[in-house]
Coordinates of C-alpha atoms in Angstrom, one line a residue:
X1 CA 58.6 -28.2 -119.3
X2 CA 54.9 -27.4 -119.2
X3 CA 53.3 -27.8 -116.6
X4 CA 49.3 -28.6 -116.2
X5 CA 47.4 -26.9 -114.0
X6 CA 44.9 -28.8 -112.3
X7 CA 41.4 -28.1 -111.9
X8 CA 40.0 -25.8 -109.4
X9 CA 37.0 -27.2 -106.5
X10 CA 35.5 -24.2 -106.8
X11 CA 35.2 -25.2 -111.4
X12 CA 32.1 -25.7 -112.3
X13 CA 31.4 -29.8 -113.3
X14 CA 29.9 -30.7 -116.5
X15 CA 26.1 -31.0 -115.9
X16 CA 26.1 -29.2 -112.4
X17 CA 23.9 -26.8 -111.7
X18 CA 25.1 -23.0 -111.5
X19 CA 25.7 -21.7 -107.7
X20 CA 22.9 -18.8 -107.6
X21 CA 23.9 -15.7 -106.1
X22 CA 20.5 -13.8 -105.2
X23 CA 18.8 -14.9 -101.8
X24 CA 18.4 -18.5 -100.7
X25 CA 15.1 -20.1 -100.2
X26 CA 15.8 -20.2 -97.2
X27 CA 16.3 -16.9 -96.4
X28 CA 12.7 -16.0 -98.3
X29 CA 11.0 -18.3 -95.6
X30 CA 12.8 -17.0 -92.9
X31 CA 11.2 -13.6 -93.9
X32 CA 8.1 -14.9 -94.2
X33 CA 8.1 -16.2 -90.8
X34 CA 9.5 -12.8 -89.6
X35 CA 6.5 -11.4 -90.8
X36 CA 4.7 -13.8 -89.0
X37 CA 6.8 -13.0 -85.8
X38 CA 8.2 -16.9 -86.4
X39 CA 11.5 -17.2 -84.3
X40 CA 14.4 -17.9 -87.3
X41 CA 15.5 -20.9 -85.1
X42 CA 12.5 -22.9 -85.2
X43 CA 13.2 -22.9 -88.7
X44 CA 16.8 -23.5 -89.2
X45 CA 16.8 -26.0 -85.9
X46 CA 18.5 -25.1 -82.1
X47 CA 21.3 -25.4 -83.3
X48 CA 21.4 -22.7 -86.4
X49 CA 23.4 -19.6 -85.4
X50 CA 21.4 -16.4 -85.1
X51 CA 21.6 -14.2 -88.3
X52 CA 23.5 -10.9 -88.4
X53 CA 23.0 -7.8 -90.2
X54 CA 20.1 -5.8 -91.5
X55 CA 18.3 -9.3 -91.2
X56 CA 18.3 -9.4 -87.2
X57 CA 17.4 -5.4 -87.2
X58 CA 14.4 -6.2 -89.0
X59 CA 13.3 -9.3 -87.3
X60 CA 13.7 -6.9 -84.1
X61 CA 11.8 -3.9 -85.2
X62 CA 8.2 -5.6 -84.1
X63 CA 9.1 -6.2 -80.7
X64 CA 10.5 -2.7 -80.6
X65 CA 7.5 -1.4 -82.0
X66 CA 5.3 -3.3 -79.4
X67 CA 7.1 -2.2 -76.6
X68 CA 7.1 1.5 -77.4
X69 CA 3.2 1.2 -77.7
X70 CA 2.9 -0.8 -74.6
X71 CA 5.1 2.0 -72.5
X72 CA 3.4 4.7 -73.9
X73 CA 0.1 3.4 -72.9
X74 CA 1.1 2.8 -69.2
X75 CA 2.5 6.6 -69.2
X76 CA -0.8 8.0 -70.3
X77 CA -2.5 6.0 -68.4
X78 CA -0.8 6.8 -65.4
X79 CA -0.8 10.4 -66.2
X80 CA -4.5 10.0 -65.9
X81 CA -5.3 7.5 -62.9
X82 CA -2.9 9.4 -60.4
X83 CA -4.4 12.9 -60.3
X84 CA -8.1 10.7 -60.4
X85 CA -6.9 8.8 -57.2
X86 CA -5.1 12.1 -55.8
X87 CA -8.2 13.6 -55.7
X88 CA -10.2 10.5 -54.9
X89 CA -8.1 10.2 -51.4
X90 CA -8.2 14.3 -50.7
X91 CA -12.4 13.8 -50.7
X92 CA -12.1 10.7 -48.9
X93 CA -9.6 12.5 -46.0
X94 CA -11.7 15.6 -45.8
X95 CA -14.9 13.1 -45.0
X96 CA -12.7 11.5 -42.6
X97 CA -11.6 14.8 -40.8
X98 CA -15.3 16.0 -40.5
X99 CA -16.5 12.4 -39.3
X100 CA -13.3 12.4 -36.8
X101 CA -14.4 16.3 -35.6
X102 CA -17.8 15.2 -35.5
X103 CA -17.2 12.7 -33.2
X104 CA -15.0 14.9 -31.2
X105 CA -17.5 17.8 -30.5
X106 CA -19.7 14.7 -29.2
X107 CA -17.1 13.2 -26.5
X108 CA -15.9 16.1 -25.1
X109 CA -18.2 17.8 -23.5
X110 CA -19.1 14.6 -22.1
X111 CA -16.2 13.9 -20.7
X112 CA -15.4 17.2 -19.6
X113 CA -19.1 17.2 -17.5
X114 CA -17.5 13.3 -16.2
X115 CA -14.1 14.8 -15.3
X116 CA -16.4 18.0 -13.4
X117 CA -18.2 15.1 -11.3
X118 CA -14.8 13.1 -10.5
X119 CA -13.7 16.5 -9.1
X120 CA -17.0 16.8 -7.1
X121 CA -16.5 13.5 -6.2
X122 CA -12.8 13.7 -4.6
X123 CA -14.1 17.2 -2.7
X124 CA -16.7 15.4 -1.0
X125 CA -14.4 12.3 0.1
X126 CA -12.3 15.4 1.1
X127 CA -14.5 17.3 3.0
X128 CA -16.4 14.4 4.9
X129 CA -13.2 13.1 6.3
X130 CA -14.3 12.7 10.5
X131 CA -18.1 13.8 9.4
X132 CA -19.3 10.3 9.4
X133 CA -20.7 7.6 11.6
X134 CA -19.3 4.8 9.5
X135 CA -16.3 5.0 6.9
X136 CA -17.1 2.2 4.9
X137 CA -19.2 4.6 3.0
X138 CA -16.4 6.7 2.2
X139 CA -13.8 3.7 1.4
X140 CA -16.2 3.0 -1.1
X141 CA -16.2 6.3 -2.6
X142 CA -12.4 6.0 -2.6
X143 CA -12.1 3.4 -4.6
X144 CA -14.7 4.2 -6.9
X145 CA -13.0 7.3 -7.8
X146 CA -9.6 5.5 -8.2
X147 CA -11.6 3.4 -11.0
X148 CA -13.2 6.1 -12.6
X149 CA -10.0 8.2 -12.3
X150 CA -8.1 5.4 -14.1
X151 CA -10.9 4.9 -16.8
X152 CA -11.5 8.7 -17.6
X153 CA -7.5 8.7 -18.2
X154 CA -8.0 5.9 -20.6
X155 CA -11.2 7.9 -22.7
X156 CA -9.2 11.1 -22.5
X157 CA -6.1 10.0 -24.1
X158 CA -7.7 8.9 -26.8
X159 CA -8.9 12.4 -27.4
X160 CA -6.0 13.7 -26.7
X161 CA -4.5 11.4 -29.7
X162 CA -7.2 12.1 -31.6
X163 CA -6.6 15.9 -31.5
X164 CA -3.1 15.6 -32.3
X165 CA -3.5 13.4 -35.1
X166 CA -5.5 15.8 -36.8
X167 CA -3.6 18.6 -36.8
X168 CA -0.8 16.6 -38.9
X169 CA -0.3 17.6 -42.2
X170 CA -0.5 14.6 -44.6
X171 CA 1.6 14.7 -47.3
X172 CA -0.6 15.8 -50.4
X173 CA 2.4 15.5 -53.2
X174 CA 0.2 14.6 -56.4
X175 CA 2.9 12.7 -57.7
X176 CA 2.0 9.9 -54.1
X177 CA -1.5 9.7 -55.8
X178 CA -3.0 9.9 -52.5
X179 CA -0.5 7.6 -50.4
X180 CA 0.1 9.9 -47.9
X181 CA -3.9 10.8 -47.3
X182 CA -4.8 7.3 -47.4
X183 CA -2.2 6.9 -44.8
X184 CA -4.0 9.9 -42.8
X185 CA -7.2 8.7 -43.4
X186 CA -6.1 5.3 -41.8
X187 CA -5.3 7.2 -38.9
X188 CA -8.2 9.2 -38.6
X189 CA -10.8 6.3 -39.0
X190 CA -8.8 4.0 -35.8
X191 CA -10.3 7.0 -33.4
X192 CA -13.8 5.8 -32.5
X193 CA -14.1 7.9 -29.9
X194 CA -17.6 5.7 -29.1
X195 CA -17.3 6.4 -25.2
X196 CA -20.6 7.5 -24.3
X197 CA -21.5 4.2 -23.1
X198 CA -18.3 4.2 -20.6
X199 CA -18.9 7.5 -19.7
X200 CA -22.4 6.7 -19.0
X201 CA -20.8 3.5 -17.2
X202 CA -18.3 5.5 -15.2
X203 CA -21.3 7.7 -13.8
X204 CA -23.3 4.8 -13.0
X205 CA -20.6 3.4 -10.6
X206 CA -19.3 6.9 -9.2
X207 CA -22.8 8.4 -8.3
X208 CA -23.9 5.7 -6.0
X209 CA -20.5 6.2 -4.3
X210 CA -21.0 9.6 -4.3
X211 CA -24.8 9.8 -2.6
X212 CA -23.8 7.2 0.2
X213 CA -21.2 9.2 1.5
X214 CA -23.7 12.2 1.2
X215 CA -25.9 10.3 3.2
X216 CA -23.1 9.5 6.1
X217 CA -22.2 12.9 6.1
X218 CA -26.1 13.8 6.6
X219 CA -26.8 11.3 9.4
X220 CA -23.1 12.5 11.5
X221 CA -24.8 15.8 11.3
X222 CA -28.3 14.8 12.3
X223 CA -26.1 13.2 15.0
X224 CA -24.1 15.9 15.9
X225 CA -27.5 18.4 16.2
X226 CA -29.0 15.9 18.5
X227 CA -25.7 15.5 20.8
X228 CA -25.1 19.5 20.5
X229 CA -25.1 21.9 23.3
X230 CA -28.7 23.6 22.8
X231 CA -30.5 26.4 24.8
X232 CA -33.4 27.2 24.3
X233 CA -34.3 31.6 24.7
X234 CA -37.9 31.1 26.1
X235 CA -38.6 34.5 27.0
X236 CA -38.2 38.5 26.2
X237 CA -37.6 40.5 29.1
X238 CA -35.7 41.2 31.7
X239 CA -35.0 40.8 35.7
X240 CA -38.1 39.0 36.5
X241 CA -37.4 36.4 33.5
X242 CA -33.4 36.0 34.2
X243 CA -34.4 35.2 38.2
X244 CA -36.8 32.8 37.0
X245 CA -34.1 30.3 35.4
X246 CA -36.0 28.7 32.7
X247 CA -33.7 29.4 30.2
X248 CA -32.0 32.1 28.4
X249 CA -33.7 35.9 28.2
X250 CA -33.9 37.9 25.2
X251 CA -32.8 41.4 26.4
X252 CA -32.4 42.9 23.2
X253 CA -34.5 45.9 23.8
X254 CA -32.8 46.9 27.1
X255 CA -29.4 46.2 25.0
X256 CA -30.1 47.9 21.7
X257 CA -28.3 45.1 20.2
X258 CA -29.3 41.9 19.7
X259 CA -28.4 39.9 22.7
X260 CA -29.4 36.7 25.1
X261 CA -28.8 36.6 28.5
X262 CA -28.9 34.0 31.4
X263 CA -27.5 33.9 34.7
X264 CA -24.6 31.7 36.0
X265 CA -26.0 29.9 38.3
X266 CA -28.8 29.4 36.0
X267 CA -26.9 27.7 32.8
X268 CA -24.6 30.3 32.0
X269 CA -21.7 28.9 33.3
X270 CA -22.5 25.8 31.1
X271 CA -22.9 27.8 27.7
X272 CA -20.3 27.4 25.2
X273 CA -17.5 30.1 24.6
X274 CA -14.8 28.0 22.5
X275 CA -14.5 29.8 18.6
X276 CA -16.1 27.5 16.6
X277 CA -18.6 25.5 18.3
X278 CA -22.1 24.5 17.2
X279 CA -24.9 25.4 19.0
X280 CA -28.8 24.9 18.6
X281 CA -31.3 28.1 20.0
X282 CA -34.7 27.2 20.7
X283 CA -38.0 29.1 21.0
X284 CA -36.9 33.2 20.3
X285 CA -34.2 33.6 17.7
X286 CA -34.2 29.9 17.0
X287 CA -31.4 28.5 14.5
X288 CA -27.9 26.9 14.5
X289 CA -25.1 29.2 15.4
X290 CA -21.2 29.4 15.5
X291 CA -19.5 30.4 18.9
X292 CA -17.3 33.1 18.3
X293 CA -15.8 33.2 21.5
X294 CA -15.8 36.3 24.0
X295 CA -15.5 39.4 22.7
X296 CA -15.7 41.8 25.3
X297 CA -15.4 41.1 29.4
X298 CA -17.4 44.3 30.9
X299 CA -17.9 45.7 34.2
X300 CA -21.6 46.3 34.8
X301 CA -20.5 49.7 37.4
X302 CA -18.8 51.4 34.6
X303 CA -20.0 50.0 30.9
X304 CA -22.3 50.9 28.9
X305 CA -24.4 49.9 25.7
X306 CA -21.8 51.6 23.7
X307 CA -19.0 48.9 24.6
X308 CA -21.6 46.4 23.5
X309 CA -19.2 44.2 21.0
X310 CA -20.9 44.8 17.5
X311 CA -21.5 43.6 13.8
X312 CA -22.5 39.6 15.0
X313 CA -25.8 38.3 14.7
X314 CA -26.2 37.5 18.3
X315 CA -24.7 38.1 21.9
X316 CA -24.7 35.9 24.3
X317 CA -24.4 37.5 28.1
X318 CA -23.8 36.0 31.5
X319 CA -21.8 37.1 34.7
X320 CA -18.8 34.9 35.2
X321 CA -18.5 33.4 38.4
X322 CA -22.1 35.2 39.4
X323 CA -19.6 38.8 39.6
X324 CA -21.0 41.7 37.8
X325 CA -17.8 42.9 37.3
X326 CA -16.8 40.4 34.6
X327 CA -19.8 40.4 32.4
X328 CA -18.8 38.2 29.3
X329 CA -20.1 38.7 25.3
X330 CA -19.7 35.9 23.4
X331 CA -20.9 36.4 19.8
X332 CA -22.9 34.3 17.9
X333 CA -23.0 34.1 14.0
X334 CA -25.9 32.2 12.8
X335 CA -25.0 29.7 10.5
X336 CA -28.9 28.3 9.7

């Protein structure tokens, strides 16, 4: 039996057009639009798949073209702005190092003369202690030099901090384009070091302090010269002055060393001999002197000038209980 085969789908009808196998029209727009860097899917709608292939390469090679420019421009340009702002923060650090060292050679001494002053300051509240009529003078003093103490701390740590900070090492890696200076810089720059005015301050509140108790320790002395033990030596001689009891006798010449003498009866048993007592001389060999206590007790039958005590500035003689056999020296060393 024969059998007839039926048409194919794919036969051509009568009067239809010929399937063309070159490129679609399509396909010649969407290259047109490529070059016109036209996404394909605003042609062919959302929901158009994405071409494959060569076609998809090509559409990409722009973009990739673009970006290599783009990434090469921000490398050179790099390559060139980080040494520039290496360089840029090295000048500005060194300025701030020299500004900051400036500064220092400024403060210092100042505050090395204020710290010499608070030391000055603490001696004399030292040394007046029970040499004054009144001690509110000195309580003042205190407390000013707890203040000043406590606001010198405060101007010295800052130099302190100061000094430490630049002797750090910033780091100067070029590849940090001047990070780490600027970071150093920022440090250098918070030190103001601007204390001569609290300096100047601190003086102005510790001087005061400091010339009151002067002048407390001044008027206990005046004091103490008016209420001290004074004799006055109103005469060179010898017996005839002594038996006259007006006061103490210069015998120096009879002595060969300089020396006073009085009799008992006549203020000698009155005169000072404790080591360390003030005394005030009036008329020959005038001056404040220091009681040295007795040096030698002598017996007027069998001394002589050579067991005179020696090397003071003055002797001071008188027979102790009126009995030449216990003739007392008590040296003197003249203080003013």
């Amino acid at each position: 039996m024969s059998t007839t085969r039926l048409p194919s789908e794919s036969a051509t009808e009568p009067g239809a057009a010929s399937v063309s196998s070159g490129p679609s029209a399509f396909d010649a727009l969407a290259s047109d639009a490529l070059a016109a860097d036209i996404p394909a899917s605003d042609l062919r709608g959302s929901d158009a798949p994405a071409s494959a292939g060569p076609d998809a390469s090509i559409r990409r090679t722009p973009r990739l073209r673009l970006a290599l420019i783009l990434g090469t421009a921000l490398v050179v340009g790099l390559a060139i702005a980080v040494p520039v702002l290496h360089v840029t923060a090295q000048s500005s650090y060194d300025a701030a190092r020299e500004s900051l060292a400036f500064k220092q050679s400024t403060v210092e001494p100042m505050a090395a003369a204020m710290r010499s002053n608070l030391t000055d300051a603490k001696t004399l509240l030292d040394e007046s202690n029970g040499h004054v009529l009144d001690e509110n003078p000195r309580s003042q003093l205190a407390a000013a030099i707890v203040e000043a103490d406590r606001r010198m701390g405060v101007v010295e740590t800052e130099i302190a901090q100061s000094e430490a900070a630049a002797k750090v090492t910033p780091n100067t890696s070029i590849l940090l384009a001047g990070f780490g200076l600027r970071q150093g810089i920022a440090t250098l720059n918070s030190f103001k070091l601007n204390d001569a005015g609290e300096l100047a301050s601190i003086e102005s509140t510790l001087s005061p302090a400091m010339n009151a108790v002067t002048g407390a320790v001044a008027a206990w002395t005046a004091e103490q010269k008016r209420l001290r033990y004074t004799k006055d030596v109103y005469a060179a001689g010898w017996y005839p002055e002594l038996d006259a009891c007006r006061g103490s006798v210069d015998v120096t010449a009879r002595y060969g060393v300089a020396t006073i003498a009085e009799h008992w009866s006549c203020g000698g048993r009155d005169f000072p001999d404790e080591a360390g007592t003030l005394i005030e001389l009036t008329g020959l060999h005038a001056g404040t002197y220091r009681v040295e206590g007795i040096k030698a007790m002598l017996n007027q039958a069998t001394a002589t000038t050579a067991d005179l005590p020696t090397g003071y500035d003055l002797l001071y003689q008188t027979c102790q209980n009126g009995q030449s056999s216990t003739m007392s020296m008590t040296a003197l060393t003249k203080v003013s």
